[in-house]
Structures are given as C-alpha cells and as structure tokens.
Amino acid sequence: MEQIETQRLMIKEVGEADAETILPVYLNSADYLDTQTPDEPSLEMVRSDLALAAENNSVTCGIFRRDTGQPIGVISFVPHSFRGQRDYAWLSLLMIQTDDRLEGYGTEAYRAVEDHIFGDSEVKRIGTLLIPQFDASLRFAEKMGFEQAGGPF
C-alpha cells in the first residue's frame, strides 16, 4: 500500500522493523488496551500485534501528524476478501493515543482508509468488531455510519 496523505495526517504501512516507532502510541493508549488485555503495552506487544496482523492478511499503518512527523495512532485493516468474501473488507484496529483524541484525527484517518478500500470497485462493505466496554468505539462507529449486524458492525 502506498502512503495516504490527508490535510493533517500521513498514513503509512508499518512492519516489525517499525515497532519502536509506534510503541509510543501503545504506551499512550493504555486505557484502550486495558479493555482487551491485562498486559502492559510493550515492544513485544507491538511486535506480536504486527506479526498477527500480517498472518491475517491485514495491513497495519502508523498514523503520523504531518506537522510534527510524530506517530499518533495505528490503523489495521484487511482491504478485501475478509473471510473469503471478495467484496468484504475488515477494520481490525483504529487506535489514537489519548492526547490526540477528540481532535478529529480518527475520523480523518478512517475516512482516508475507507476511500482507499473502496477504491477497489469489488469491495462493497467494511466490517469491524467493537469492544462494548469502550464507549468511544461505539460512538465512533455510529458516527462513521456503521450499522450493527449481529455481532460485528
């Protein structure tokens, strides 16, 4: 995937070699991670997440502010063929660190990735699974137009 740029953000694919670069996002998103794991954010957690995403055909990108070049988030997605369905994409993760929330960065990053995904004319839908304990995720999904369909959105 090429780099995606928006007015305020650069969204670029990251891999295991970039684990240290995105570690600060994990460290500054402990409240979100607490809803999923008792483990403290660490370099090993970042590496494990990157490896698991790659095994599941997911693209993981760092979200960087254009003005500072600093990482503020991570977004991971399966661009097509989720669960063998060519028309189905999947948003695996969208995490914005605490200090950069409520600034519209998550919306800006999601919309850019959504445009990228729907650039493939065969993709007709994007799904995601939300953590009900993290209310901000539910509000965000509704704002982005996701509809509940059984378990996933």
PDB file of C-alpha atoms in Angstrom:
ATOM      1  CA  MET A   1       0.000   0.000   0.000  1.00  0.00           C
ATOM      2  CA  GLU A   2       1.285   3.434  -0.830  1.00  0.00           C
ATOM      3  CA  GLN A   3       1.301   6.207   1.719  1.00  0.00           C
ATOM      4  CA  ILE A   4      -2.007   8.031   2.151  1.00  0.00           C
ATOM      5  CA  GLU A   5      -1.877  11.728   2.967  1.00  0.00           C
ATOM      6  CA  THR A   6      -4.672  13.896   4.265  1.00  0.00           C
ATOM      7  CA  GLN A   7      -4.701  17.543   5.261  1.00  0.00           C
ATOM      8  CA  ARG A   8      -3.160  16.787   8.670  1.00  0.00           C
ATOM      9  CA  LEU A   9      -2.002  13.175   8.514  1.00  0.00           C
ATOM     10  CA  MET A  10       0.339  10.707   6.835  1.00  0.00           C
ATOM     11  CA  ILE A  11      -0.839   7.113   6.975  1.00  0.00           C
ATOM     12  CA  LYS A  12       1.891   4.665   6.039  1.00  0.00           C
ATOM     13  CA  GLU A  13       2.298   0.934   6.257  1.00  0.00           C
ATOM     14  CA  VAL A  14       4.439  -0.312   9.136  1.00  0.00           C
ATOM     15  CA  GLY A  15       6.037  -3.665   9.848  1.00  0.00           C
ATOM     16  CA  GLU A  16       8.104  -5.309  12.554  1.00  0.00           C
ATOM     17  CA  ALA A  17      11.062  -3.032  11.806  1.00  0.00           C
ATOM     18  CA  ASP A  18       8.837  -0.073  12.782  1.00  0.00           C
ATOM     19  CA  ALA A  19       7.745  -1.488  16.151  1.00  0.00           C
ATOM     20  CA  GLU A  20       9.819   1.016  18.154  1.00  0.00           C
ATOM     21  CA  THR A  21       8.370   3.891  16.115  1.00  0.00           C
ATOM     22  CA  ILE A  22       4.782   3.043  17.031  1.00  0.00           C
ATOM     23  CA  LEU A  23       5.470   1.872  20.603  1.00  0.00           C
ATOM     24  CA  PRO A  24       4.687   5.374  21.988  1.00  0.00           C
ATOM     25  CA  VAL A  25       1.153   5.098  20.552  1.00  0.00           C
ATOM     26  CA  TYR A  26       0.640   1.875  22.521  1.00  0.00           C
ATOM     27  CA  LEU A  27       2.103   3.397  25.674  1.00  0.00           C
ATOM     28  CA  ASN A  28      -0.192   6.419  25.309  1.00  0.00           C
ATOM     29  CA  SER A  29      -3.289   4.279  24.644  1.00  0.00           C
ATOM     30  CA  ALA A  30      -3.231   2.185  27.816  1.00  0.00           C
ATOM     31  CA  ASP A  31      -6.892   2.959  28.595  1.00  0.00           C
ATOM     32  CA  TYR A  32      -7.967   1.423  25.283  1.00  0.00           C
ATOM     33  CA  LEU A  33      -5.618  -1.556  25.600  1.00  0.00           C
ATOM     34  CA  ASP A  34      -6.841  -2.218  29.161  1.00  0.00           C
ATOM     35  CA  THR A  35     -10.216  -3.227  27.691  1.00  0.00           C
ATOM     36  CA  GLN A  36      -8.513  -6.031  25.722  1.00  0.00           C
ATOM     37  CA  THR A  37      -5.587  -7.334  27.716  1.00  0.00           C
ATOM     38  CA  PRO A  38      -4.190  -7.279  31.255  1.00  0.00           C
ATOM     39  CA  ASP A  39      -0.693  -6.954  29.783  1.00  0.00           C
ATOM     40  CA  GLU A  40       1.113  -3.629  29.891  1.00  0.00           C
ATOM     41  CA  PRO A  41       1.917  -2.091  26.485  1.00  0.00           C
ATOM     42  CA  SER A  42       5.407  -3.152  25.407  1.00  0.00           C
ATOM     43  CA  LEU A  43       7.641  -3.567  22.395  1.00  0.00           C
ATOM     44  CA  GLU A  44       6.834  -7.293  22.466  1.00  0.00           C
ATOM     45  CA  MET A  45       3.098  -6.485  22.323  1.00  0.00           C
ATOM     46  CA  VAL A  46       3.624  -4.222  19.297  1.00  0.00           C
ATOM     47  CA  ARG A  47       5.721  -6.865  17.518  1.00  0.00           C
ATOM     48  CA  SER A  48       3.180  -9.567  18.315  1.00  0.00           C
ATOM     49  CA  ASP A  49       0.300  -7.417  17.011  1.00  0.00           C
ATOM     50  CA  LEU A  50       2.204  -6.644  13.796  1.00  0.00           C
ATOM     51  CA  ALA A  51       3.014 -10.327  13.229  1.00  0.00           C
ATOM     52  CA  LEU A  52      -0.574 -11.430  13.920  1.00  0.00           C
ATOM     53  CA  ALA A  53      -1.945  -8.770  11.568  1.00  0.00           C
ATOM     54  CA  ALA A  54       0.396  -9.909   8.796  1.00  0.00           C
ATOM     55  CA  GLU A  55      -0.653 -13.563   9.311  1.00  0.00           C
ATOM     56  CA  ASN A  56      -4.291 -12.483   8.863  1.00  0.00           C
ATOM     57  CA  ASN A  57      -3.647 -10.541   5.633  1.00  0.00           C
ATOM     58  CA  SER A  58      -4.156  -7.273   7.469  1.00  0.00           C
ATOM     59  CA  VAL A  59      -2.352  -4.070   6.500  1.00  0.00           C
ATOM     60  CA  THR A  60      -1.097  -2.146   9.541  1.00  0.00           C
ATOM     61  CA  CYS A  61      -0.340   1.549   9.202  1.00  0.00           C
ATOM     62  CA  GLY A  62       1.053   4.144  11.516  1.00  0.00           C
ATOM     63  CA  ILE A  63      -0.895   7.402  11.659  1.00  0.00           C
ATOM     64  CA  PHE A  64       1.513  10.338  11.775  1.00  0.00           C
ATOM     65  CA  ARG A  65       0.880  14.067  12.150  1.00  0.00           C
ATOM     66  CA  ARG A  66       2.148  15.893   9.074  1.00  0.00           C
ATOM     67  CA  ASP A  67       3.233  18.966  11.048  1.00  0.00           C
ATOM     68  CA  THR A  68       5.449  17.075  13.521  1.00  0.00           C
ATOM     69  CA  GLY A  69       6.002  13.692  11.857  1.00  0.00           C
ATOM     70  CA  GLN A  70       5.151  12.084  15.207  1.00  0.00           C
ATOM     71  CA  PRO A  71       3.067   8.894  15.402  1.00  0.00           C
ATOM     72  CA  ILE A  72      -0.350   9.435  16.999  1.00  0.00           C
ATOM     73  CA  GLY A  73      -2.192   6.263  16.064  1.00  0.00           C
ATOM     74  CA  VAL A  74      -2.372   2.899  14.383  1.00  0.00           C
ATOM     75  CA  ILE A  75      -4.917   1.577  11.907  1.00  0.00           C
ATOM     76  CA  SER A  76      -5.067  -2.005  10.696  1.00  0.00           C
ATOM     77  CA  PHE A  77      -7.400  -3.422   8.057  1.00  0.00           C
ATOM     78  CA  VAL A  78      -7.999  -6.285   5.654  1.00  0.00           C
ATOM     79  CA  PRO A  79      -8.517  -4.440   2.336  1.00  0.00           C
ATOM     80  CA  HIS A  80     -10.640  -7.160   0.676  1.00  0.00           C
ATOM     81  CA  SER A  81     -11.566 -10.832   0.783  1.00  0.00           C
ATOM     82  CA  PHE A  82     -12.181 -10.925   4.520  1.00  0.00           C
ATOM     83  CA  ARG A  83     -13.237 -14.481   5.431  1.00  0.00           C
ATOM     84  CA  GLY A  84     -13.021 -15.411   1.760  1.00  0.00           C
ATOM     85  CA  GLN A  85     -15.609 -12.851   0.642  1.00  0.00           C
ATOM     86  CA  ARG A  86     -14.032 -10.699  -2.093  1.00  0.00           C
ATOM     87  CA  ASP A  87     -16.484  -7.809  -1.502  1.00  0.00           C
ATOM     88  CA  TYR A  88     -15.813  -7.658   2.250  1.00  0.00           C
ATOM     89  CA  ALA A  89     -13.107  -5.566   3.947  1.00  0.00           C
ATOM     90  CA  TRP A  90     -12.441  -5.504   7.687  1.00  0.00           C
ATOM     91  CA  LEU A  91     -11.261  -2.772  10.045  1.00  0.00           C
ATOM     92  CA  SER A  92      -9.164  -4.628  12.625  1.00  0.00           C
ATOM     93  CA  LEU A  93      -7.899  -1.700  14.681  1.00  0.00           C
ATOM     94  CA  LEU A  94      -8.102   2.063  14.903  1.00  0.00           C
ATOM     95  CA  MET A  95      -6.282   3.440  17.913  1.00  0.00           C
ATOM     96  CA  ILE A  96      -5.496   7.115  18.534  1.00  0.00           C
ATOM     97  CA  GLN A  97      -3.359   7.920  21.558  1.00  0.00           C
ATOM     98  CA  THR A  98      -5.079   9.693  24.453  1.00  0.00           C
ATOM     99  CA  ASP A  99      -3.603  13.177  23.962  1.00  0.00           C
ATOM    100  CA  ASP A 100      -4.686  13.312  20.311  1.00  0.00           C
ATOM    101  CA  ARG A 101      -8.266  12.110  20.732  1.00  0.00           C
ATOM    102  CA  LEU A 102     -11.256  14.357  20.140  1.00  0.00           C
ATOM    103  CA  GLU A 103      -9.282  16.315  17.523  1.00  0.00           C
ATOM    104  CA  GLY A 104     -10.858  14.549  14.530  1.00  0.00           C
ATOM    105  CA  TYR A 105      -7.730  12.536  13.715  1.00  0.00           C
ATOM    106  CA  GLY A 106      -9.517   9.184  13.985  1.00  0.00           C
ATOM    107  CA  THR A 107     -12.254  10.347  11.629  1.00  0.00           C
ATOM    108  CA  GLU A 108      -9.714  11.762   9.176  1.00  0.00           C
ATOM    109  CA  ALA A 109      -7.636   8.562   9.210  1.00  0.00           C
ATOM    110  CA  TYR A 110     -10.662   6.290   8.906  1.00  0.00           C
ATOM    111  CA  ARG A 111     -12.171   8.257   6.008  1.00  0.00           C
ATOM    112  CA  ALA A 112      -8.842   8.167   4.123  1.00  0.00           C
ATOM    113  CA  VAL A 113      -8.513   4.407   4.607  1.00  0.00           C
ATOM    114  CA  GLU A 114     -12.182   3.901   3.722  1.00  0.00           C
ATOM    115  CA  ASP A 115     -11.603   5.799   0.451  1.00  0.00           C
ATOM    116  CA  HIS A 116      -8.549   3.613  -0.206  1.00  0.00           C
ATOM    117  CA  ILE A 117     -10.509   0.401   0.462  1.00  0.00           C
ATOM    118  CA  PHE A 118     -13.485   1.454  -1.663  1.00  0.00           C
ATOM    119  CA  GLY A 119     -11.048   2.384  -4.452  1.00  0.00           C
ATOM    120  CA  ASP A 120     -11.283  -1.335  -5.194  1.00  0.00           C
ATOM    121  CA  SER A 121     -14.596  -1.484  -7.074  1.00  0.00           C
ATOM    122  CA  GLU A 122     -15.227  -5.062  -5.944  1.00  0.00           C
ATOM    123  CA  VAL A 123     -15.336  -4.084  -2.254  1.00  0.00           C
ATOM    124  CA  LYS A 124     -18.879  -3.226  -1.166  1.00  0.00           C
ATOM    125  CA  ARG A 125     -18.724  -3.344   2.644  1.00  0.00           C
ATOM    126  CA  ILE A 126     -16.420  -2.875   5.602  1.00  0.00           C
ATOM    127  CA  GLY A 127     -16.982  -4.652   8.897  1.00  0.00           C
ATOM    128  CA  THR A 128     -15.460  -4.238  12.340  1.00  0.00           C
ATOM    129  CA  LEU A 129     -15.846  -5.737  15.785  1.00  0.00           C
ATOM    130  CA  LEU A 130     -16.120  -3.315  18.672  1.00  0.00           C
ATOM    131  CA  ILE A 131     -15.287  -3.647  22.323  1.00  0.00           C
ATOM    132  CA  PRO A 132     -18.527  -2.772  24.133  1.00  0.00           C
ATOM    133  CA  GLN A 133     -16.647  -1.715  27.267  1.00  0.00           C
ATOM    134  CA  PHE A 134     -15.009   1.141  25.348  1.00  0.00           C
ATOM    135  CA  ASP A 135     -17.908   3.539  24.718  1.00  0.00           C
ATOM    136  CA  ALA A 136     -15.821   5.806  22.495  1.00  0.00           C
ATOM    137  CA  SER A 137     -15.531   2.966  19.960  1.00  0.00           C
ATOM    138  CA  LEU A 138     -19.297   2.558  19.765  1.00  0.00           C
ATOM    139  CA  ARG A 139     -19.880   6.300  19.327  1.00  0.00           C
ATOM    140  CA  PHE A 140     -17.179   6.476  16.654  1.00  0.00           C
ATOM    141  CA  ALA A 141     -18.591   3.525  14.674  1.00  0.00           C
ATOM    142  CA  GLU A 142     -22.068   5.042  14.695  1.00  0.00           C
ATOM    143  CA  LYS A 143     -20.673   8.411  13.588  1.00  0.00           C
ATOM    144  CA  MET A 144     -18.825   6.729  10.685  1.00  0.00           C
ATOM    145  CA  GLY A 145     -22.034   5.080   9.501  1.00  0.00           C
ATOM    146  CA  PHE A 146     -21.515   1.518  10.697  1.00  0.00           C
ATOM    147  CA  GLU A 147     -24.686  -0.416  11.442  1.00  0.00           C
ATOM    148  CA  GLN A 148     -24.909  -3.333  13.851  1.00  0.00           C
ATOM    149  CA  ALA A 149     -25.348  -6.633  12.044  1.00  0.00           C
ATOM    150  CA  GLY A 150     -25.364  -9.447  14.592  1.00  0.00           C
ATOM    151  CA  GLY A 151     -22.076  -9.354  16.477  1.00  0.00           C
ATOM    152  CA  PRO A 152     -19.931  -7.241  14.141  1.00  0.00           C
ATOM    153  CA  PHE A 153     -20.703  -3.773  12.831  1.00  0.00           C
TER     154      PHE A 153
END
